[in-house]
Short mmCIF file of C-alpha atoms in Angstrom, two decimals:
data_model
loop_
_atom_site.label_atom_id
_atom_site.label_comp_id
_atom_site.label_asym_id
_atom_site.label_seq_id
_atom_site.Cartn_x
_atom_site.Cartn_y
_atom_site.Cartn_z
CA GLY L 132 -77.03 69.41 -81.97
CA ASN L 133 -79.61 66.67 -81.69
CA SER L 134 -81.41 66.04 -78.43
CA VAL L 135 -84.36 64.10 -77.06
CA THR L 136 -86.47 65.03 -74.05
CA GLN L 137 -88.71 62.50 -72.35
CA MET L 138 -91.20 62.94 -69.57
CA GLU L 139 -89.63 62.07 -66.28
CA GLY L 140 -90.76 59.07 -64.33
CA PRO L 141 -91.27 56.93 -62.58
CA VAL L 142 -94.75 56.18 -63.82
CA THR L 143 -96.91 53.75 -61.86
CA LEU L 144 -100.14 52.45 -63.34
CA SER L 145 -102.75 49.82 -62.67
CA GLU L 146 -103.29 47.01 -65.13
CA GLU L 147 -105.53 47.97 -68.09
CA ALA L 148 -104.82 51.68 -67.62
CA PHE L 149 -103.87 53.96 -70.51
CA LEU L 150 -100.19 54.82 -70.84
CA THR L 151 -98.68 57.90 -72.45
CA ILE L 152 -94.99 58.78 -72.39
CA ASN L 153 -94.18 62.13 -73.91
CA CYS L 154 -91.13 62.59 -76.12
CA THR L 155 -89.99 65.70 -77.96
CA TYR L 156 -86.88 66.19 -80.02
CA THR L 157 -84.55 68.76 -81.51
CA ALA L 158 -82.76 67.84 -84.69
CA THR L 159 -81.32 69.20 -87.87
CA GLY L 160 -82.35 67.44 -91.02
CA TYR L 161 -84.88 64.62 -91.09
CA PRO L 162 -84.24 62.10 -88.34
CA SER L 163 -85.81 58.71 -87.80
CA LEU L 164 -87.47 58.26 -84.43
CA PHE L 165 -87.49 55.20 -82.19
CA TRP L 166 -88.82 53.79 -78.99
CA TYR L 167 -86.70 51.17 -77.25
CA VAL L 168 -87.72 49.14 -74.21
CA GLN L 169 -85.43 47.73 -71.52
CA TYR L 170 -86.77 45.01 -69.27
CA PRO L 171 -85.07 44.52 -65.89
CA GLY L 172 -81.49 43.30 -66.24
CA GLU L 173 -81.61 43.15 -70.02
CA GLY L 174 -80.36 45.10 -73.01
CA LEU L 175 -82.50 47.37 -75.15
CA GLN L 176 -85.06 46.05 -77.58
CA LEU L 177 -86.48 48.01 -80.45
CA LEU L 178 -90.15 48.57 -79.76
CA LEU L 179 -91.16 50.66 -82.78
CA LYS L 180 -89.88 53.24 -85.20
CA ALA L 181 -90.99 55.89 -87.68
CA THR L 182 -88.88 57.28 -90.45
CA LYS L 183 -90.80 60.29 -91.74
CA ALA L 184 -93.43 62.81 -90.75
CA ASP L 185 -96.91 61.42 -90.03
CA ASP L 186 -95.63 57.84 -89.96
CA LYS L 187 -97.11 55.74 -87.18
CA GLY L 188 -95.00 53.03 -85.61
CA SER L 189 -96.77 50.23 -83.77
CA ASN L 190 -95.88 47.00 -81.98
CA LYS L 191 -97.29 44.94 -79.09
CA GLY L 192 -100.20 47.36 -78.69
CA PHE L 193 -97.91 50.39 -78.46
CA GLU L 194 -98.16 53.24 -80.94
CA ALA L 195 -96.32 56.47 -81.66
CA THR L 196 -96.81 59.02 -84.45
CA TYR L 197 -94.01 61.15 -85.90
CA ARG L 198 -95.27 64.74 -85.56
CA LYS L 199 -92.95 67.12 -87.34
CA GLU L 200 -95.01 70.21 -86.56
CA THR L 201 -94.72 69.62 -82.81
CA THR L 202 -91.38 67.73 -82.97
CA SER L 203 -92.91 64.94 -80.92
CA PHE L 204 -93.10 61.16 -80.85
CA HIS L 205 -95.29 60.30 -77.88
CA LEU L 206 -95.70 56.63 -76.94
CA GLU L 207 -99.16 55.30 -76.12
CA LYS L 208 -100.79 52.05 -75.14
CA GLY L 209 -104.46 51.69 -74.47
CA SER L 210 -104.39 48.91 -71.88
CA VAL L 211 -101.15 48.06 -70.12
CA GLN L 212 -100.21 44.75 -68.55
CA VAL L 213 -97.87 43.87 -65.71
CA SER L 214 -95.45 42.55 -68.33
CA ASP L 215 -95.12 46.09 -69.76
CA SER L 216 -93.18 47.14 -66.67
CA ALA L 217 -89.85 48.34 -68.05
CA VAL L 218 -87.78 51.41 -68.89
CA TYR L 219 -88.74 53.11 -72.14
CA PHE L 220 -86.30 55.18 -74.17
CA CYS L 221 -87.10 57.58 -76.95
CA ALA L 222 -84.32 58.08 -79.50
CA LEU L 223 -83.56 59.73 -82.79
CA SER L 224 -81.15 58.80 -85.53
CA ASP L 225 -79.16 61.47 -87.28
CA SER L 226 -79.79 61.29 -91.00
CA ASN L 227 -76.12 61.95 -91.74
CA ASP L 228 -74.22 59.50 -89.57
CA TYR L 229 -76.99 57.28 -88.14
CA LYS L 230 -75.85 57.79 -84.56
CA LEU L 231 -78.59 57.57 -81.95
CA SER L 232 -79.40 60.26 -79.42
CA PHE L 233 -81.40 58.95 -76.46
CA GLY L 234 -83.74 60.46 -73.95
CA ALA L 235 -83.11 59.82 -70.27
CA GLY L 236 -85.60 56.95 -70.12
CA THR L 237 -88.92 56.59 -68.33
CA THR L 238 -89.47 53.82 -65.80
CA VAL L 239 -92.95 52.34 -65.98
CA THR L 240 -94.35 50.03 -63.32
CA VAL L 241 -97.69 48.32 -63.87
CA ARG L 242 -99.41 46.86 -60.82
CA ALA L 243 -101.93 44.03 -60.93
CA SER C 94 -80.70 36.07 -88.79
CA GLN C 95 -78.35 38.36 -86.97
CA THR C 96 -77.39 37.96 -83.33
CA ILE C 97 -75.17 39.96 -81.05
CA HIS C 98 -73.27 38.55 -78.08
CA GLN C 99 -71.58 40.21 -75.16
CA TRP C 100 -69.43 38.74 -72.44
CA PRO C 101 -69.05 38.54 -69.65
CA ALA C 102 -72.58 39.19 -68.47
CA THR C 103 -71.44 40.50 -65.10
CA LEU C 104 -68.06 41.55 -63.77
CA VAL C 105 -66.77 42.80 -60.45
CA GLN C 106 -63.33 44.36 -60.58
CA PRO C 107 -61.14 46.28 -58.12
CA VAL C 108 -60.13 49.87 -58.76
CA GLY C 109 -56.94 50.02 -60.81
CA SER C 110 -57.42 46.65 -62.50
CA PRO C 111 -57.61 46.25 -66.30
CA LEU C 112 -60.80 45.63 -68.25
CA SER C 113 -61.72 43.83 -71.43
CA LEU C 114 -65.31 43.48 -72.62
CA GLU C 115 -66.10 41.72 -75.84
CA CYS C 116 -68.91 42.06 -78.34
CA THR C 117 -69.42 39.91 -81.43
CA VAL C 118 -72.06 40.01 -84.12
CA GLU C 119 -73.17 37.08 -86.24
CA GLY C 120 -75.09 36.95 -89.47
CA THR C 121 -73.96 40.20 -91.02
CA SER C 122 -70.82 41.67 -92.52
CA ASN C 123 -69.21 45.08 -92.19
CA PRO C 124 -71.64 46.31 -89.53
CA ASN C 125 -71.33 49.60 -87.73
CA LEU C 126 -70.61 48.84 -84.08
CA TYR C 127 -71.24 50.92 -80.96
CA TRP C 128 -70.40 50.90 -77.26
CA TYR C 129 -72.77 52.61 -74.83
CA ARG C 130 -72.66 53.01 -71.07
CA GLN C 131 -75.70 53.28 -68.87
CA ALA C 132 -74.93 54.52 -65.37
CA ALA C 133 -77.35 53.60 -62.61
CA GLY C 134 -80.68 55.34 -63.07
CA ARG C 135 -79.48 57.31 -66.07
CA GLY C 136 -79.75 57.28 -69.83
CA LEU C 137 -77.38 55.92 -72.41
CA GLN C 138 -74.11 57.55 -73.28
CA LEU C 139 -72.41 56.70 -76.56
CA LEU C 140 -68.75 55.91 -75.87
CA PHE C 141 -67.31 54.66 -79.16
CA TYR C 142 -68.41 53.69 -82.60
CA SER C 143 -66.72 51.93 -85.49
CA VAL C 144 -67.50 51.77 -89.19
CA GLY C 145 -64.82 49.20 -90.01
CA ILE C 146 -61.81 47.21 -88.85
CA GLY C 147 -59.36 49.44 -87.03
CA GLN C 148 -61.65 52.48 -87.35
CA ILE C 149 -62.71 53.83 -83.96
CA SER C 150 -64.35 57.13 -83.12
CA SER C 151 -64.46 58.28 -79.53
CA GLU C 152 -67.42 60.31 -78.37
CA VAL C 153 -66.36 61.10 -74.83
CA PRO C 154 -62.80 61.48 -73.48
CA GLN C 155 -62.39 59.00 -70.67
CA ASN C 156 -60.52 56.18 -69.10
CA LEU C 157 -61.66 53.67 -71.71
CA SER C 158 -60.55 52.63 -75.20
CA ALA C 159 -62.03 50.48 -77.94
CA SER C 160 -60.65 48.29 -80.67
CA ARG C 161 -62.03 46.39 -83.63
CA PRO C 162 -59.58 43.67 -84.53
CA GLN C 163 -62.03 41.77 -86.75
CA ASP C 164 -65.04 42.75 -88.82
CA ARG C 165 -67.60 41.51 -86.31
CA GLN C 166 -65.70 41.93 -83.07
CA PHE C 167 -65.64 45.05 -80.91
CA ILE C 168 -63.66 45.24 -77.67
CA LEU C 169 -63.88 47.78 -74.86
CA SER C 170 -60.81 48.08 -72.66
CA SER C 171 -59.25 49.95 -69.81
CA LYS C 172 -55.76 49.80 -68.35
CA LYS C 173 -56.86 50.98 -64.90
CA LEU C 174 -60.48 51.03 -63.82
CA LEU C 175 -61.98 53.87 -61.81
CA LEU C 176 -64.98 53.72 -59.50
CA SER C 177 -66.83 55.91 -61.99
CA ASP C 178 -66.47 53.22 -64.66
CA SER C 179 -69.18 51.16 -62.96
CA GLY C 180 -72.27 50.76 -65.08
CA PHE C 181 -74.11 48.70 -67.64
CA TYR C 182 -72.22 48.46 -70.94
CA LEU C 183 -74.18 47.84 -74.08
CA CYS C 184 -72.91 46.95 -77.51
CA ALA C 185 -75.04 47.67 -80.57
CA TRP C 186 -74.83 47.23 -84.33
CA ASN C 187 -76.50 48.40 -87.47
CA GLU C 188 -76.00 47.82 -91.15
CA PRO C 189 -74.16 50.66 -92.88
CA LYS C 190 -76.41 53.50 -93.98
CA THR C 191 -79.38 52.16 -92.06
CA ASP C 192 -80.80 53.86 -89.03
CA THR C 193 -81.92 51.04 -86.74
CA GLN C 194 -79.52 49.83 -84.07
CA TYR C 195 -79.84 46.46 -82.35
CA PHE C 196 -78.47 45.92 -78.89
CA GLY C 197 -76.72 43.10 -77.12
CA PRO C 198 -77.68 41.79 -73.67
CA GLY C 199 -75.16 44.01 -71.89
CA THR C 200 -72.38 43.62 -69.32
CA ARG C 201 -72.90 44.86 -65.80
CA LEU C 202 -69.59 46.14 -64.42
CA THR C 203 -69.07 46.94 -60.76
CA VAL C 204 -65.81 48.57 -59.75
CA LEU C 205 -65.06 48.32 -56.03
#
């Protein structure tokens, strides 16, 4: 079956630091890959996505590249802000039924 | 544009009481609809999904049920709540045969 593995948190950073959250996946077929972000007390928001190998998704300074050879979709941001404090979820969408499989989430705290 | 609503936003219920959570989507027709639960400090678990009126698929056997009485309405119910039903319930939608899901603001349920 499909599965997603994220690096465990929590992650605490200083403002302007570089952020990387590792994500690897197991899937049959050709899934789409996603990063969702959840701010405190809120639902999930789509942060970025990639639908095929070597695609790069980007939004709000975050980037992730779909690496089929390493089955990875690591999230990066070059200079984080306090407002980036949130829980980040990696997910994949099954190409047959479009159901999402989520990683466990990584809590990121950015300190001023 | 499409919007998704959930209510109530928060709910505190005694053990053994019934439950009804509602989700509605605006601005689209015939969406796929999903219910997820997020237990404290944990990832998302898909509970139910629906591809049309009256069509419900259950992912995890449990104390809960779902119904879709109208095209853009998805209801999560229970006849008797358990302590373990506490959590953050998220509704999501996507257009058929597309892979990106969009989430509502969530309902935080506490069972005492």
